[in-house]
Short mmCIF file of C-alpha atoms in Angstrom, two decimals:
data_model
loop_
_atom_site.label_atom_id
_atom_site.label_comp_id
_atom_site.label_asym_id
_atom_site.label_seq_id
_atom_site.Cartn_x
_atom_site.Cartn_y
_atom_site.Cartn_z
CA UNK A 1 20.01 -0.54 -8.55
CA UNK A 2 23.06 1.07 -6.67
CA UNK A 3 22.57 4.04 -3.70
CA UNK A 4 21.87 6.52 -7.08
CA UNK A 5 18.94 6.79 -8.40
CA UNK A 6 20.04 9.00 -11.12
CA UNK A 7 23.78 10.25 -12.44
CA UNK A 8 24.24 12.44 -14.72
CA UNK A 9 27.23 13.90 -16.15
CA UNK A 10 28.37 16.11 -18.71
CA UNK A 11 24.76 16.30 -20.30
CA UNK A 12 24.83 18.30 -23.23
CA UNK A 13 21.92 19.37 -25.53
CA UNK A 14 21.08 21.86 -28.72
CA UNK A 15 18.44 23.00 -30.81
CA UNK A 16 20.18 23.92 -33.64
CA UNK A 17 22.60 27.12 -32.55
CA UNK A 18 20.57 27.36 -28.85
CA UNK A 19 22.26 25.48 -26.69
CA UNK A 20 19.70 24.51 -23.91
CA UNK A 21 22.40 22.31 -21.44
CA UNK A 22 25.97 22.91 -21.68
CA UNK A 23 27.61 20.76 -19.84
CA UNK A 24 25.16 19.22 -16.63
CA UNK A 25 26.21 17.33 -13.85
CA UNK A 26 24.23 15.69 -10.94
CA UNK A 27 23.82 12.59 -8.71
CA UNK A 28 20.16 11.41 -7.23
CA UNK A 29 20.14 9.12 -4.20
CA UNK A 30 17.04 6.40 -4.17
CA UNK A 31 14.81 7.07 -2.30
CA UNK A 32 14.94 10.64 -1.96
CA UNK A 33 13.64 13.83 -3.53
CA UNK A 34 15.70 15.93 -6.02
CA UNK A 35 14.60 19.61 -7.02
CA UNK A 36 15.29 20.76 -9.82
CA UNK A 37 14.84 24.63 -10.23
CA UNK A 38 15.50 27.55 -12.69
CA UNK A 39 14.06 30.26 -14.93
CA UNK A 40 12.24 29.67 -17.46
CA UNK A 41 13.87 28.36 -20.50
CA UNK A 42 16.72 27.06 -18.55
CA UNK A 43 16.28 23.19 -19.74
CA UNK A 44 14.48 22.15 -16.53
CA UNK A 45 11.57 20.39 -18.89
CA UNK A 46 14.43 19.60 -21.38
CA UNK A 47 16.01 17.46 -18.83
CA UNK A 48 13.37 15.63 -17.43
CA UNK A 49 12.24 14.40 -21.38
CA UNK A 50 15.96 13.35 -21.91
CA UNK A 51 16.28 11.00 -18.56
CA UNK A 52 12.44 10.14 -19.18
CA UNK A 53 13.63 9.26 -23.09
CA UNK A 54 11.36 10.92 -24.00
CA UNK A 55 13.79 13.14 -25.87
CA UNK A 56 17.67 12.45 -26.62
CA UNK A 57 20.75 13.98 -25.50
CA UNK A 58 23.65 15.41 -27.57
CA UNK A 59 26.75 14.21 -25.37
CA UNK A 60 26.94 13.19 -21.91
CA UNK A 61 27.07 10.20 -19.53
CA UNK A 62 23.46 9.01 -18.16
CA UNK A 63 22.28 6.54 -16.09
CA UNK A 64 18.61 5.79 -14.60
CA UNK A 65 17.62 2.92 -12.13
CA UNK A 66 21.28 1.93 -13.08
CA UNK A 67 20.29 1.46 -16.60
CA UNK A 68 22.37 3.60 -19.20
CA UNK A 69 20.09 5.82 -20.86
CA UNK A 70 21.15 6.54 -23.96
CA UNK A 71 21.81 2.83 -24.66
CA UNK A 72 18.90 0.98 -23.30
CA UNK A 73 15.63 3.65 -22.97
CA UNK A 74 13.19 0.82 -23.25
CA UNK A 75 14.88 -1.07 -19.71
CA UNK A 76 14.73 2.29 -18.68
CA UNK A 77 10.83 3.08 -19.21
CA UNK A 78 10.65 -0.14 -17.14
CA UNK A 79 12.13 1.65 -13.55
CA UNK A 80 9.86 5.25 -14.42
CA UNK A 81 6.68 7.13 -14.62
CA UNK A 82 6.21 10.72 -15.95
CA UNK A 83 3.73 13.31 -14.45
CA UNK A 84 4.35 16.60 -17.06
CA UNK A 85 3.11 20.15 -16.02
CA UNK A 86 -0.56 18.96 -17.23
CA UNK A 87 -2.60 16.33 -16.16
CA UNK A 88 -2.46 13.61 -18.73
CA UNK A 89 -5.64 12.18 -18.32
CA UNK A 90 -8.62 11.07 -20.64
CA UNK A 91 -11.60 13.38 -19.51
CA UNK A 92 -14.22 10.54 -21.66
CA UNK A 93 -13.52 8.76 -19.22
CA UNK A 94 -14.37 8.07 -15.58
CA UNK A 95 -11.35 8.06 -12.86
CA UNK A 96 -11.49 4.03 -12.47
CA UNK A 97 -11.55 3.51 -16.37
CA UNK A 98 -8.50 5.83 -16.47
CA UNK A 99 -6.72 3.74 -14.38
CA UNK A 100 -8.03 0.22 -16.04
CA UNK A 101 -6.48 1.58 -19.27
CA UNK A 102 -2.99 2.20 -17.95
CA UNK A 103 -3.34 -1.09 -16.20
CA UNK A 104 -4.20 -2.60 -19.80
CA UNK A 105 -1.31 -1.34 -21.25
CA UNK A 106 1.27 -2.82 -18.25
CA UNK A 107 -0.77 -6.31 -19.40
CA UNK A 108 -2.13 -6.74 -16.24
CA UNK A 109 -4.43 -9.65 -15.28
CA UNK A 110 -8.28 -8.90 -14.83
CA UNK A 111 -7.57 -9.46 -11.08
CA UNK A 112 -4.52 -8.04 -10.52
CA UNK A 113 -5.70 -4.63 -12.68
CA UNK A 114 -8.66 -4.85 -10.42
CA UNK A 115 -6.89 -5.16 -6.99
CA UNK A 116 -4.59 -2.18 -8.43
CA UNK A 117 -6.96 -0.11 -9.55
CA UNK A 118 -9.10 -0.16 -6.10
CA UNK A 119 -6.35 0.09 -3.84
CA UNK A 120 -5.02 3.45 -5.57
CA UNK A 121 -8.67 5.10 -5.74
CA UNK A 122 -8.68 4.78 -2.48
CA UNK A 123 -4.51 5.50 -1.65
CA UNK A 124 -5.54 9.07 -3.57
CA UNK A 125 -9.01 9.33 -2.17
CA UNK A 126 -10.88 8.88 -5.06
CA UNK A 127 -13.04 6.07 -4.36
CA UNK A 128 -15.90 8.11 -4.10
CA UNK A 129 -15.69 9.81 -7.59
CA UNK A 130 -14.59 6.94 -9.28
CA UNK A 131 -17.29 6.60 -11.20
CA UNK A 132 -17.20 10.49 -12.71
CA UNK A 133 -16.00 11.33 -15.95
CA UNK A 134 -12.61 12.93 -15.13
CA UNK A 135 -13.52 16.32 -17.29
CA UNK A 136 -15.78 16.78 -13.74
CA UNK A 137 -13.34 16.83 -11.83
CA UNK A 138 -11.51 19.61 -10.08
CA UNK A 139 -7.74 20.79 -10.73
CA UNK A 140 -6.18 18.89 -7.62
CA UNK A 141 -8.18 15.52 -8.34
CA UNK A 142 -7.44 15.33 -11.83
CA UNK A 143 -3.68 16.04 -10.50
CA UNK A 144 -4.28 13.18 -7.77
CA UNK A 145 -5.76 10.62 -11.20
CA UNK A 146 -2.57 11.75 -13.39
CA UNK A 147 -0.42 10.62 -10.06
CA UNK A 148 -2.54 7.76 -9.38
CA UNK A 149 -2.18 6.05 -13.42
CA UNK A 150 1.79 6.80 -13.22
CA UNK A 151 1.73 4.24 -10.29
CA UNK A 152 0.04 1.48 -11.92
CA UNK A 153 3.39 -0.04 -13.05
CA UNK A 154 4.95 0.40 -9.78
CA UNK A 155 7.89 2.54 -10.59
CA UNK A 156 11.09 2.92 -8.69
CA UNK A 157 11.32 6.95 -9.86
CA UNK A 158 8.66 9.33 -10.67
CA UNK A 159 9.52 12.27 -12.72
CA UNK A 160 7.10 14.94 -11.37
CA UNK A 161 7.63 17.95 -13.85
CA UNK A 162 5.79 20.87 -12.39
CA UNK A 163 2.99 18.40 -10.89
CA UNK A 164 1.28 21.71 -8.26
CA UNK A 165 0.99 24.09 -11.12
CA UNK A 166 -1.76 25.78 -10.92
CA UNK A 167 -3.41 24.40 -8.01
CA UNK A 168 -4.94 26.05 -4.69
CA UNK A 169 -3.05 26.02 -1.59
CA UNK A 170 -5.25 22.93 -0.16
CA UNK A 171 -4.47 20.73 -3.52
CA UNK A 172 -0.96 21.63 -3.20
CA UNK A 173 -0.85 20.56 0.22
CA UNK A 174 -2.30 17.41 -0.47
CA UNK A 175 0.02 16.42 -3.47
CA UNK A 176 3.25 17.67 -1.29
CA UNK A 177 1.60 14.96 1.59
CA UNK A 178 1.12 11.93 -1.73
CA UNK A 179 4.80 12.80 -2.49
CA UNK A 180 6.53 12.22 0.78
CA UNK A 181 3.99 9.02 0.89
CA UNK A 182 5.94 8.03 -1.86
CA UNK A 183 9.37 8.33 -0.55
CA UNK A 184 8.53 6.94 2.56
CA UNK A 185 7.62 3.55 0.75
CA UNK A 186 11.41 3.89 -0.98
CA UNK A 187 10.18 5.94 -4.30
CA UNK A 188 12.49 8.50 -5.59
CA UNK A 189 11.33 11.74 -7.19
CA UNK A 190 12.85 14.26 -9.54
CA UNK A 191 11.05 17.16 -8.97
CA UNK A 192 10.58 20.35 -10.92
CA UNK A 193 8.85 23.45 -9.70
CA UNK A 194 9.01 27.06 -10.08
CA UNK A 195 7.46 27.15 -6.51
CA UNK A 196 10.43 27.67 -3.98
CA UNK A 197 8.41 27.13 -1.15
CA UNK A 198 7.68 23.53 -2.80
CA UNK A 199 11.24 22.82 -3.18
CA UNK A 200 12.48 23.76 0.37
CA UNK A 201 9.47 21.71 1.95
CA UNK A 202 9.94 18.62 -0.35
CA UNK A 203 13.76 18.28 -1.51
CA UNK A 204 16.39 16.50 0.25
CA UNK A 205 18.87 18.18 -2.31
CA UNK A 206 18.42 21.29 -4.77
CA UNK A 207 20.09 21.80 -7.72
CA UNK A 208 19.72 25.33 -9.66
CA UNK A 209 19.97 25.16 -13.32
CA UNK A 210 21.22 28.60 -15.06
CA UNK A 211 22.57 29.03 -18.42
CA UNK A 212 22.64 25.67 -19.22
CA UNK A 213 25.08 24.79 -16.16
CA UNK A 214 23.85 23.44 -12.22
CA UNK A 215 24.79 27.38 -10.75
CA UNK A 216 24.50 25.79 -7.59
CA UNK A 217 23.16 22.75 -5.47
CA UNK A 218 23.19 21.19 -1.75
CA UNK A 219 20.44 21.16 0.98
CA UNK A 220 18.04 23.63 1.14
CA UNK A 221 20.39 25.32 4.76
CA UNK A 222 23.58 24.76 2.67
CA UNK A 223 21.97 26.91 0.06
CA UNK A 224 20.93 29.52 2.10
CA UNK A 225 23.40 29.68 4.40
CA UNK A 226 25.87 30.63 1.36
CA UNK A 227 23.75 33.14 0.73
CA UNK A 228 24.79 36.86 2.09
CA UNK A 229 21.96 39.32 3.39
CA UNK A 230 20.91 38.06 6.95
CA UNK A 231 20.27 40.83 9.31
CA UNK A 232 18.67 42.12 12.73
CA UNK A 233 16.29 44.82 12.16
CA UNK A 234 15.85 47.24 15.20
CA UNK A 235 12.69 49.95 15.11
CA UNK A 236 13.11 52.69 17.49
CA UNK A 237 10.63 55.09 18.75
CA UNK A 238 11.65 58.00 16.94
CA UNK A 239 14.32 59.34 14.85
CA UNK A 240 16.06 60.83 18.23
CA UNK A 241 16.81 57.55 19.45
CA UNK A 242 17.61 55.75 16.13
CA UNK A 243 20.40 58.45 15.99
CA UNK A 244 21.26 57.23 19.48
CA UNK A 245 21.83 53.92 18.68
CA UNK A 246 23.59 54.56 15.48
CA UNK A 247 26.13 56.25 17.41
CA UNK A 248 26.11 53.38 20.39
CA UNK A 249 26.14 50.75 17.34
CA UNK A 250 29.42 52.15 15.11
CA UNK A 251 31.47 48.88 15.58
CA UNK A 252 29.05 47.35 13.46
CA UNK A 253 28.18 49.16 11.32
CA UNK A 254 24.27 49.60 10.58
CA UNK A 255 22.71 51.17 8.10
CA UNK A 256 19.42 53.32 8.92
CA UNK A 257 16.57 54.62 7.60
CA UNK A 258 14.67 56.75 9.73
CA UNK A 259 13.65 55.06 13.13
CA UNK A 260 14.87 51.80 11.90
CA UNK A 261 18.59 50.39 12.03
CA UNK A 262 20.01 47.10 9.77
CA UNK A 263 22.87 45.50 11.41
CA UNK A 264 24.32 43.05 8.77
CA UNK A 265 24.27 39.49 10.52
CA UNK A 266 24.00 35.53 9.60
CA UNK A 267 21.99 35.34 12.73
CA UNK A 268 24.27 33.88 15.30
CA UNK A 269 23.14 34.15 18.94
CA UNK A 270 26.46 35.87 19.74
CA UNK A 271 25.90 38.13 17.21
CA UNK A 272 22.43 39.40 18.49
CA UNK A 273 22.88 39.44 22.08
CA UNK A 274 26.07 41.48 21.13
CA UNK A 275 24.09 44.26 19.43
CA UNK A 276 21.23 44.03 22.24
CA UNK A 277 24.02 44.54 24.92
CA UNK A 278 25.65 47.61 23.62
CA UNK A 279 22.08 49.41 23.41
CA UNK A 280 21.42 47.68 27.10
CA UNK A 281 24.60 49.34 28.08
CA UNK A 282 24.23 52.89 26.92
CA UNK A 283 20.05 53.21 27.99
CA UNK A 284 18.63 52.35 24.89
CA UNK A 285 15.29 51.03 24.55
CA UNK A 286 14.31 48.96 20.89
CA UNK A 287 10.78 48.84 20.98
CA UNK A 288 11.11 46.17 18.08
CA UNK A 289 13.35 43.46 16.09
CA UNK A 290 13.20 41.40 13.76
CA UNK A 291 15.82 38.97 12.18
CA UNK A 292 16.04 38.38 8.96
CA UNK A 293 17.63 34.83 7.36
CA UNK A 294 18.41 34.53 3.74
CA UNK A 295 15.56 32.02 2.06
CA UNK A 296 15.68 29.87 -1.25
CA UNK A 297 14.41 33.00 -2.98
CA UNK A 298 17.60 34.84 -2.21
CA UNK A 299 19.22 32.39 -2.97
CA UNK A 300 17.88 31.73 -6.82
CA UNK A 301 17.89 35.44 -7.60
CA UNK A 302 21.48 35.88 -6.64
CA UNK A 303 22.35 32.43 -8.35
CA UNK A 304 20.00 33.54 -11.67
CA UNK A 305 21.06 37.19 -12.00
CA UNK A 306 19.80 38.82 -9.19
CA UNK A 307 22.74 40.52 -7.99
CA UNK A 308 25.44 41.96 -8.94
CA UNK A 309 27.79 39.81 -11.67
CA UNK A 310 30.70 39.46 -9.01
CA UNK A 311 28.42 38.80 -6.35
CA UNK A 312 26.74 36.11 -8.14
CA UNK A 313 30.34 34.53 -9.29
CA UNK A 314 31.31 34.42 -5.17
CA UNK A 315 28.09 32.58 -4.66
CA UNK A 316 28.90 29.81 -6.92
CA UNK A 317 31.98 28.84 -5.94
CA UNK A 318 30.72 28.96 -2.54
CA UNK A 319 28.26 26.51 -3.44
CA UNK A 320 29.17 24.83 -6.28
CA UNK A 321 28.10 21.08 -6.93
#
């Protein structure tokens, strides 16, 4: 397999007169994680079943583990495993037999299935409930079994589509932990979420799918630092000295709302001590800041039709793939 993972270009695909991707582009180092976020509807689920053939593209140029897609699925299904938005596991049956199947159906010797089948009950700490019927078990351990049976066949990517929905904070944690575990011993991930928070702590590299198109990709800090809206939030002690500093602070240019003043800033250190020294300078006391940094949020609302249509345009070129 070459330094990709995944590369995709020009993926196209319709539904009769809905066109769900127009036109997608994107590369996937091994051994790294990929985010893949958007609205709903966008294609996000679309996308995953087309490199997964599990569905088939229209047009474009794919290739997984090196192996071209759209010619050769079965070599593909060789290099993958699939975990969709719900847990795809037999609740009949007990967490070990769930795993002894999928081992089964990768022909497996007795010992080998065996030797597999321990060492990943107790790689996703379920050794202890192996012997419970999985319908017993709670949200995040049924999501740790679903994990557990896509590694049986020791894939080189794992499409996780969605994998924390649904799940407390503590299971979520402890799937985000399994999934850098997984990098870390050379596994790449496709990852998609509707949990920003997930994607900034996870991905290496984003990619925001809008209208059928990648609206925007790069490192979480390349996103967000395209991103306008930073600023340094001063509270004064009353409106008397808010007015004050307005006055002291013209150069640049805040905008107030009663004993609070916005100065417009991408946080640079110059930039703050700057402010803070003209209110130094003229006796002005801020009895509290606070500085504001664009996130991944602002980011996929400005990217998705959360601002303004020209505003949104100057984002994307700034940021295009």
């Amino acid at each position: 397999m070459s330094d990709s993972a995944i590369q995709v270009s020009g993926l196209h695909k319709r539904y009769g007169e809905h066109v769900v991707l127009g036109g997608v582009d994107f590369d996937v180092p091994a051994g790294t994680v990929f985010a893949l976020l958007g609205p709903n509807g966008a294609g996000k689920t679309t996308t995953v079943s087309i490199l997964s053939t599990l569905d088939t593209a229209d047009a474009g140029t794919l290739r997984v583990a090196g192996v071209d897609v759209r010619r050769n699925p079965r070599d593909v299904r060789r290099h993958i495993a699939v975990t969709g938005q719900f847990a795809a596991v037999d609740n009949t049956l007990t967490g070990a037999e769930n795993l002894r199947l999928i081992a089964g159906l990768h022909h497996l010797s007795r010992r080998d299935a065996r030797s597999k089948v321990d060492g990943l009950l107790d790689r996703f700490a379920l050794t202890d409930v192996a012997d419970r019927r999985a319908s017993t078990y709670s949200g995040g351990m049924r999501r740790r079994l679903d994990l557990a049976t896509s590694l049986v066949g020791d894939p080189s990517i794992v499409f996780l589509d969605e994998p924390t929905t649904g799940l407390d904070p503590r299971s979520r944690r402890e799937m985000w932990s399994l999934v850098r575990e997984l990098v870390d011993a050379g596994v790449t991930i496709f990852l998609t979420t509707q949990y920003l928070d997930e994607a900034d702590r996870l991905a290496d590299h984003i990619a925001i799918l809008d209208g059928g198109r990648i609206a925007g990709s790069g490192t979480a800090d390349e996103l967000t630092r395209a991103v306008p809206g930073g600023h340094l939030e001063l509270r004064f002690t009353d409106t008397d000295v808010a007015t004050r500093a307005a006055l002291v602070l013209t150069s640049v240019a805040p905008s107030r709302t009663d004993t609070t003043l916005r100065v417009d800033t991408d946080g640079a250190v110059r930039d703050v001590r700057h402010v803070l020294g003209l209110l130094e300078a003229a006796d002005v006391d801020v009895e509290s800041m606070a500085l504001h940094t664009p996130d991944l949020d602002d980011v996929f609302f400005s990217l998705t039709g959360g601002r303004p249509a020209s505003d949104t345009r100057d984002l994307q070129e700034a940021i295009a793939p």
